[in-house]
PDB file of C-alpha atoms in Angstrom:
ATOM      1  CA  MET P 277      41.193 -36.573 -22.607  1.00  0.00           C
ATOM      2  CA  GLN P 278      41.863 -38.479 -19.418  1.00  0.00           C
ATOM      3  CA  ALA P 279      38.294 -38.000 -18.149  1.00  0.00           C
ATOM      4  CA  SER P 280      36.878 -39.551 -21.299  1.00  0.00           C
ATOM      5  CA  SER P 281      39.282 -42.520 -21.103  1.00  0.00           C
ATOM      6  CA  THR P 282      38.300 -43.264 -17.487  1.00  0.00           C
ATOM      7  CA  LEU P 283      34.639 -43.183 -18.423  1.00  0.00           C
ATOM      8  CA  THR P 284      35.051 -45.609 -21.292  1.00  0.00           C
ATOM      9  CA  THR P 285      37.112 -48.179 -19.389  1.00  0.00           C
ATOM     10  CA  GLY P 286      34.960 -50.198 -17.022  1.00  0.00           C
ATOM     11  CA  GLY P 287      37.707 -51.114 -14.562  1.00  0.00           C
ATOM     12  CA  SER P 288      38.697 -47.548 -13.746  1.00  0.00           C
ATOM     13  CA  MET P 289      35.107 -46.534 -13.132  1.00  0.00           C
ATOM     14  CA  LYS P 290      34.503 -49.459 -10.774  1.00  0.00           C
ATOM     15  CA  GLN P 291      37.650 -48.616  -8.867  1.00  0.00           C
ATOM     16  CA  ARG P 292      36.592 -44.975  -8.575  1.00  0.00           C
ATOM     17  CA  ILE P 293      33.120 -45.947  -7.280  1.00  0.00           C
ATOM     18  CA  ALA P 294      34.661 -48.304  -4.724  1.00  0.00           C
ATOM     19  CA  GLN P 295      37.061 -45.587  -3.622  1.00  0.00           C
ATOM     20  CA  LEU P 296      34.221 -43.053  -3.222  1.00  0.00           C
ATOM     21  CA  ALA P 297      32.179 -45.580  -1.231  1.00  0.00           C
ATOM     22  CA  THR P 298      35.003 -46.226   1.207  1.00  0.00           C
ATOM     23  CA  GLN P 299      35.641 -42.480   1.564  1.00  0.00           C
ATOM     24  CA  LYS P 300      31.971 -41.874   2.276  1.00  0.00           C
ATOM     25  CA  ALA P 301      31.817 -44.668   4.845  1.00  0.00           C
ATOM     26  CA  SER P 302      34.879 -43.371   6.665  1.00  0.00           C
ATOM     27  CA  SER P 303      33.686 -39.749   6.579  1.00  0.00           C
ATOM     28  CA  THR P 304      30.271 -40.491   8.105  1.00  0.00           C
ATOM     29  CA  MET P 305      31.823 -41.121  11.516  1.00  0.00           C
ATOM     30  CA  SER P 306      33.866 -37.920  11.708  1.00  0.00           C
ATOM     31  CA  LYS P 307      33.933 -35.774  14.841  1.00  0.00           C
ATOM     32  CA  ASP P 308      31.811 -33.124  13.150  1.00  0.00           C
ATOM     33  CA  ASN P 309      29.079 -35.633  12.385  1.00  0.00           C
ATOM     34  CA  ILE P 310      29.120 -36.999  15.921  1.00  0.00           C
ATOM     35  CA  VAL P 311      28.854 -33.485  17.403  1.00  0.00           C
ATOM     36  CA  LEU P 312      26.084 -32.623  14.939  1.00  0.00           C
ATOM     37  CA  PHE P 313      24.185 -35.787  15.801  1.00  0.00           C
ATOM     38  CA  GLY P 314      24.537 -35.061  19.520  1.00  0.00           C
ATOM     39  CA  LEU P 315      23.341 -31.471  19.059  1.00  0.00           C
ATOM     40  CA  LEU P 316      20.365 -32.546  16.957  1.00  0.00           C
ATOM     41  CA  THR P 317      19.464 -35.212  19.502  1.00  0.00           C
ATOM     42  CA  PHE P 318      19.632 -32.655  22.315  1.00  0.00           C
ATOM     43  CA  LEU P 319      17.439 -30.214  20.362  1.00  0.00           C
ATOM     44  CA  PHE P 320      14.920 -32.957  19.587  1.00  0.00           C
ATOM     45  CA  VAL P 321      14.713 -33.981  23.246  1.00  0.00           C
ATOM     46  CA  ALA P 322      14.399 -30.342  24.359  1.00  0.00           C
ATOM     47  CA  MET P 323      11.664 -29.686  21.813  1.00  0.00           C
ATOM     48  CA  THR P 324       9.826 -32.796  22.926  1.00  0.00           C
ATOM     49  CA  LEU P 325      10.057 -31.843  26.587  1.00  0.00           C
ATOM     50  CA  PHE P 326       9.247 -28.150  26.308  1.00  0.00           C
ATOM     51  CA  ILE P 327       6.858 -28.000  23.346  1.00  0.00           C
ATOM     52  CA  LEU P 328       5.293 -31.345  22.569  1.00  0.00           C
ATOM     53  CA  MET P 329       4.732 -32.567  26.132  1.00  0.00           C
ATOM     54  CA  PRO P 330       2.822 -29.425  27.256  1.00  0.00           C
ATOM     55  CA  LEU P 331       0.777 -29.578  24.055  1.00  0.00           C
ATOM     56  CA  TRP P 332      -0.027 -33.222  24.758  1.00  0.00           C
ATOM     57  CA  ALA P 333      -1.092 -32.351  28.328  1.00  0.00           C
ATOM     58  CA  MET P 334      -3.404 -29.617  27.024  1.00  0.00           C
ATOM     59  CA  MET P 335      -4.873 -31.928  24.402  1.00  0.00           C
ATOM     60  CA  LYS P 336      -5.555 -34.563  27.066  1.00  0.00           C
ATOM     61  CA  LYS P 337      -7.306 -31.979  29.261  1.00  0.00           C
ATOM     62  CA  SER P 338      -9.344 -30.686  26.327  1.00  0.00           C
ATOM     63  CA  VAL P 339     -11.213 -33.985  25.997  1.00  0.00           C
ATOM     64  CA  GLN P 340     -11.953 -34.304  29.726  1.00  0.00           C
ATOM     65  CA  ASN P 341     -14.575 -32.635  31.896  1.00  0.00           C
ATOM     66  CA  SER P 342     -13.833 -30.874  35.189  1.00  0.00           C
ATOM     67  CA  GLU P 343     -13.836 -34.217  37.045  1.00  0.00           C
ATOM     68  CA  GLY P 344     -11.259 -35.714  34.674  1.00  0.00           C
ATOM     69  CA  GLU P 345     -13.681 -38.019  32.830  1.00  0.00           C
ATOM     70  CA  PHE P 346     -13.349 -38.501  29.095  1.00  0.00           C
ATOM     71  CA  VAL P 347     -16.047 -36.555  27.207  1.00  0.00           C
ATOM     72  CA  GLY P 348     -14.625 -36.610  23.693  1.00  0.00           C
ATOM     73  CA  LEU P 349     -15.231 -33.550  21.565  1.00  0.00           C
ATOM     74  CA  GLN P 350     -18.071 -32.209  23.707  1.00  0.00           C
ATOM     75  CA  ASN P 351     -15.903 -29.368  25.068  1.00  0.00           C
ATOM     76  CA  PHE P 352     -15.061 -28.269  21.526  1.00  0.00           C
ATOM     77  CA  ALA P 353     -18.725 -28.415  20.465  1.00  0.00           C
ATOM     78  CA  THR P 354     -19.705 -26.274  23.458  1.00  0.00           C
ATOM     79  CA  TYR P 355     -16.944 -23.781  22.712  1.00  0.00           C
ATOM     80  CA  PHE P 356     -17.812 -23.443  19.030  1.00  0.00           C
ATOM     81  CA  ALA P 357     -21.526 -23.076  19.821  1.00  0.00           C
ATOM     82  CA  THR P 358     -21.013 -19.826  21.782  1.00  0.00           C
ATOM     83  CA  ASP P 359     -22.017 -16.627  20.019  1.00  0.00           C
ATOM     84  CA  SER P 360     -19.155 -14.663  21.551  1.00  0.00           C
ATOM     85  CA  LEU P 361     -16.614 -16.780  19.648  1.00  0.00           C
ATOM     86  CA  TRP P 362     -18.172 -15.953  16.304  1.00  0.00           C
ATOM     87  CA  TYR P 363     -18.597 -12.297  17.304  1.00  0.00           C
ATOM     88  CA  SER P 364     -14.916 -12.007  18.215  1.00  0.00           C
ATOM     89  CA  LEU P 365     -13.942 -13.851  15.040  1.00  0.00           C
ATOM     90  CA  SER P 366     -15.949 -11.418  12.894  1.00  0.00           C
ATOM     91  CA  ASN P 367     -14.352  -8.479  14.761  1.00  0.00           C
ATOM     92  CA  THR P 368     -10.907  -9.936  14.091  1.00  0.00           C
ATOM     93  CA  PHE P 369     -11.595 -10.300  10.377  1.00  0.00           C
ATOM     94  CA  ALA P 370     -13.030  -6.766  10.203  1.00  0.00           C
ATOM     95  CA  LEU P 371      -9.965  -5.372  11.957  1.00  0.00           C
ATOM     96  CA  GLY P 372      -7.633  -7.308   9.674  1.00  0.00           C
ATOM     97  CA  LEU P 373      -9.469  -6.075   6.589  1.00  0.00           C
ATOM     98  CA  ILE P 374      -9.418  -2.444   7.736  1.00  0.00           C
ATOM     99  CA  VAL P 375      -5.717  -2.506   8.606  1.00  0.00           C
ATOM    100  CA  THR P 376      -4.772  -4.322   5.403  1.00  0.00           C
ATOM    101  CA  VAL P 377      -6.643  -1.915   3.139  1.00  0.00           C
ATOM    102  CA  VAL P 378      -5.458   1.251   4.900  1.00  0.00           C
ATOM    103  CA  VAL P 379      -1.818   0.156   5.187  1.00  0.00           C
ATOM    104  CA  GLY P 380      -1.818  -1.134   1.616  1.00  0.00           C
ATOM    105  CA  PHE P 381      -2.992   2.183   0.185  1.00  0.00           C
ATOM    106  CA  LEU P 382      -0.796   4.299   2.454  1.00  0.00           C
ATOM    107  CA  ALA P 383       2.325   2.199   1.848  1.00  0.00           C
ATOM    108  CA  PHE P 384       1.762   2.179  -1.906  1.00  0.00           C
ATOM    109  CA  GLY P 385       1.374   5.945  -1.976  1.00  0.00           C
ATOM    110  CA  TYR P 386       4.394   6.440   0.267  1.00  0.00           C
ATOM    111  CA  ALA P 387       6.602   4.090  -1.766  1.00  0.00           C
ATOM    112  CA  PHE P 388       5.394   5.597  -5.034  1.00  0.00           C
ATOM    113  CA  ALA P 389       6.208   9.086  -3.798  1.00  0.00           C
ATOM    114  CA  LEU P 390       9.679   8.023  -2.670  1.00  0.00           C
ATOM    115  CA  THR P 391      10.602   6.137  -5.828  1.00  0.00           C
ATOM    116  CA  ARG P 392       8.772   7.889  -8.683  1.00  0.00           C
ATOM    117  CA  SER P 393       8.628  11.551  -7.725  1.00  0.00           C
ATOM    118  CA  CYS P 394      11.074  14.427  -7.617  1.00  0.00           C
ATOM    119  CA  MET P 395      10.118  15.561  -4.131  1.00  0.00           C
ATOM    120  CA  PRO P 396      12.830  17.066  -1.956  1.00  0.00           C
ATOM    121  CA  PHE P 397      14.153  15.428   1.229  1.00  0.00           C
ATOM    122  CA  LYS P 398      13.493  11.847   0.098  1.00  0.00           C
ATOM    123  CA  GLY P 399      16.096  10.586   2.558  1.00  0.00           C
ATOM    124  CA  VAL P 400      14.340  12.254   5.474  1.00  0.00           C
ATOM    125  CA  PHE P 401      10.991  10.763   4.485  1.00  0.00           C
ATOM    126  CA  GLN P 402      12.531   7.336   4.014  1.00  0.00           C
ATOM    127  CA  LEU P 403      14.038   7.565   7.495  1.00  0.00           C
ATOM    128  CA  MET P 404      10.710   8.714   8.948  1.00  0.00           C
ATOM    129  CA  GLY P 405       8.967   5.756   7.308  1.00  0.00           C
ATOM    130  CA  THR P 406      11.318   3.189   8.795  1.00  0.00           C
ATOM    131  CA  ALA P 407      11.927   4.805  12.194  1.00  0.00           C
ATOM    132  CA  PRO P 408       8.998   3.049  13.948  1.00  0.00           C
ATOM    133  CA  ILE P 409      10.743  -0.278  13.397  1.00  0.00           C
ATOM    134  CA  LEU P 410      13.446   0.850  15.824  1.00  0.00           C
ATOM    135  CA  ALA P 411      10.985   2.015  18.487  1.00  0.00           C
ATOM    136  CA  PRO P 412      10.080  -0.303  21.386  1.00  0.00           C
ATOM    137  CA  SER P 413       6.910  -2.259  20.694  1.00  0.00           C
ATOM    138  CA  LEU P 414       4.812  -0.643  23.452  1.00  0.00           C
ATOM    139  CA  LEU P 415       5.769   2.925  22.559  1.00  0.00           C
ATOM    140  CA  PRO P 416       3.090   3.377  19.850  1.00  0.00           C
ATOM    141  CA  ALA P 417       0.388   1.994  22.154  1.00  0.00           C
ATOM    142  CA  ILE P 418       1.395   4.246  25.033  1.00  0.00           C
ATOM    143  CA  SER P 419       1.570   7.268  22.763  1.00  0.00           C
ATOM    144  CA  LEU P 420      -1.887   6.540  21.345  1.00  0.00           C
ATOM    145  CA  ILE P 421      -3.305   6.330  24.860  1.00  0.00           C
ATOM    146  CA  PHE P 422      -1.589   9.586  25.862  1.00  0.00           C
ATOM    147  CA  LEU P 423      -2.944  11.313  22.762  1.00  0.00           C
ATOM    148  CA  PHE P 424      -6.429   9.824  22.413  1.00  0.00           C
ATOM    149  CA  GLY P 425      -7.183   8.224  25.807  1.00  0.00           C
ATOM    150  CA  ASN P 426      -9.852   9.383  28.249  1.00  0.00           C
ATOM    151  CA  GLN P 427      -7.643  12.300  29.341  1.00  0.00           C
ATOM    152  CA  GLY P 428      -5.717  12.593  26.080  1.00  0.00           C
ATOM    153  CA  VAL P 429      -4.781  15.907  24.558  1.00  0.00           C
ATOM    154  CA  ALA P 430      -6.223  15.052  21.131  1.00  0.00           C
ATOM    155  CA  LYS P 431      -9.187  12.824  21.970  1.00  0.00           C
ATOM    156  CA  GLU P 432     -11.570  15.209  20.195  1.00  0.00           C
ATOM    157  CA  LEU P 433      -9.979  14.207  16.880  1.00  0.00           C
ATOM    158  CA  LEU P 434     -11.658  10.789  17.162  1.00  0.00           C
ATOM    159  CA  HIS P 435     -15.119  12.457  16.992  1.00  0.00           C
ATOM    160  CA  GLY P 436     -16.583  10.583  19.930  1.00  0.00           C
ATOM    161  CA  HIS P 437     -14.978   7.205  19.199  1.00  0.00           C
ATOM    162  CA  SER P 438     -12.864   5.565  21.855  1.00  0.00           C
ATOM    163  CA  VAL P 439      -9.215   4.710  21.425  1.00  0.00           C
ATOM    164  CA  TYR P 440      -9.976   1.508  23.323  1.00  0.00           C
ATOM    165  CA  GLY P 441     -12.238   0.188  20.555  1.00  0.00           C
ATOM    166  CA  LEU P 442     -11.968  -0.628  16.871  1.00  0.00           C
ATOM    167  CA  VAL P 443     -10.647   2.813  15.902  1.00  0.00           C
ATOM    168  CA  GLY P 444      -7.822   2.790  18.444  1.00  0.00           C
ATOM    169  CA  ILE P 445      -6.779  -0.772  17.756  1.00  0.00           C
ATOM    170  CA  SER P 446      -6.827  -0.021  14.032  1.00  0.00           C
ATOM    171  CA  LEU P 447      -4.661   3.073  14.523  1.00  0.00           C
ATOM    172  CA  GLY P 448      -2.178   1.105  16.621  1.00  0.00           C
ATOM    173  CA  LEU P 449      -1.922  -1.724  14.109  1.00  0.00           C
ATOM    174  CA  ILE P 450      -1.661   0.671  11.179  1.00  0.00           C
ATOM    175  CA  PHE P 451       1.205   2.506  12.859  1.00  0.00           C
ATOM    176  CA  TRP P 452       2.867  -0.803  13.749  1.00  0.00           C
ATOM    177  CA  THR P 453       2.584  -2.471  10.323  1.00  0.00           C
ATOM    178  CA  PHE P 454       3.167   0.530   8.034  1.00  0.00           C
ATOM    179  CA  PRO P 455       7.007   0.402   8.118  1.00  0.00           C
ATOM    180  CA  HIS P 456       6.983  -3.288   7.219  1.00  0.00           C
ATOM    181  CA  ALA P 457       4.732  -2.753   4.219  1.00  0.00           C
TER     182      ALA P 457
END
């Protein structure tokens, strides 16, 4: 009842708005806001110094030749005209496609088996599926080299392919991304 009477009377509403405005003006200069402003200013300055300034220096160098003269976008045109760039780009897309398809199918099958089947030891398999997340990041790469490297114990399983090429990189990325999928 009181809320409806304060809304209908114009004087009470104006007083309430004036009171809220003075409260807001006095609360904007609190200690918390000053500390927050100082912290945000420090972070902005640090980001400018350590991220934006080096990026600016690299961008300036990218439009200069080796003598420091301005050449515009000529360096970029030369870089994009090389065949090795496009070859490496196509290799990257091929690798990404292979890893995505293999991990997608494996993860779907694994998740389907864990959630929709009556197989025993589901907890053990769930733990085995997530255990690589806890391993150090270089451990899968080192283990692949020990297994399939030039002197590896299981290099014959690759049927003549090298672990240092597309097959090995694919295996490493599949092992690395499977627990996240």
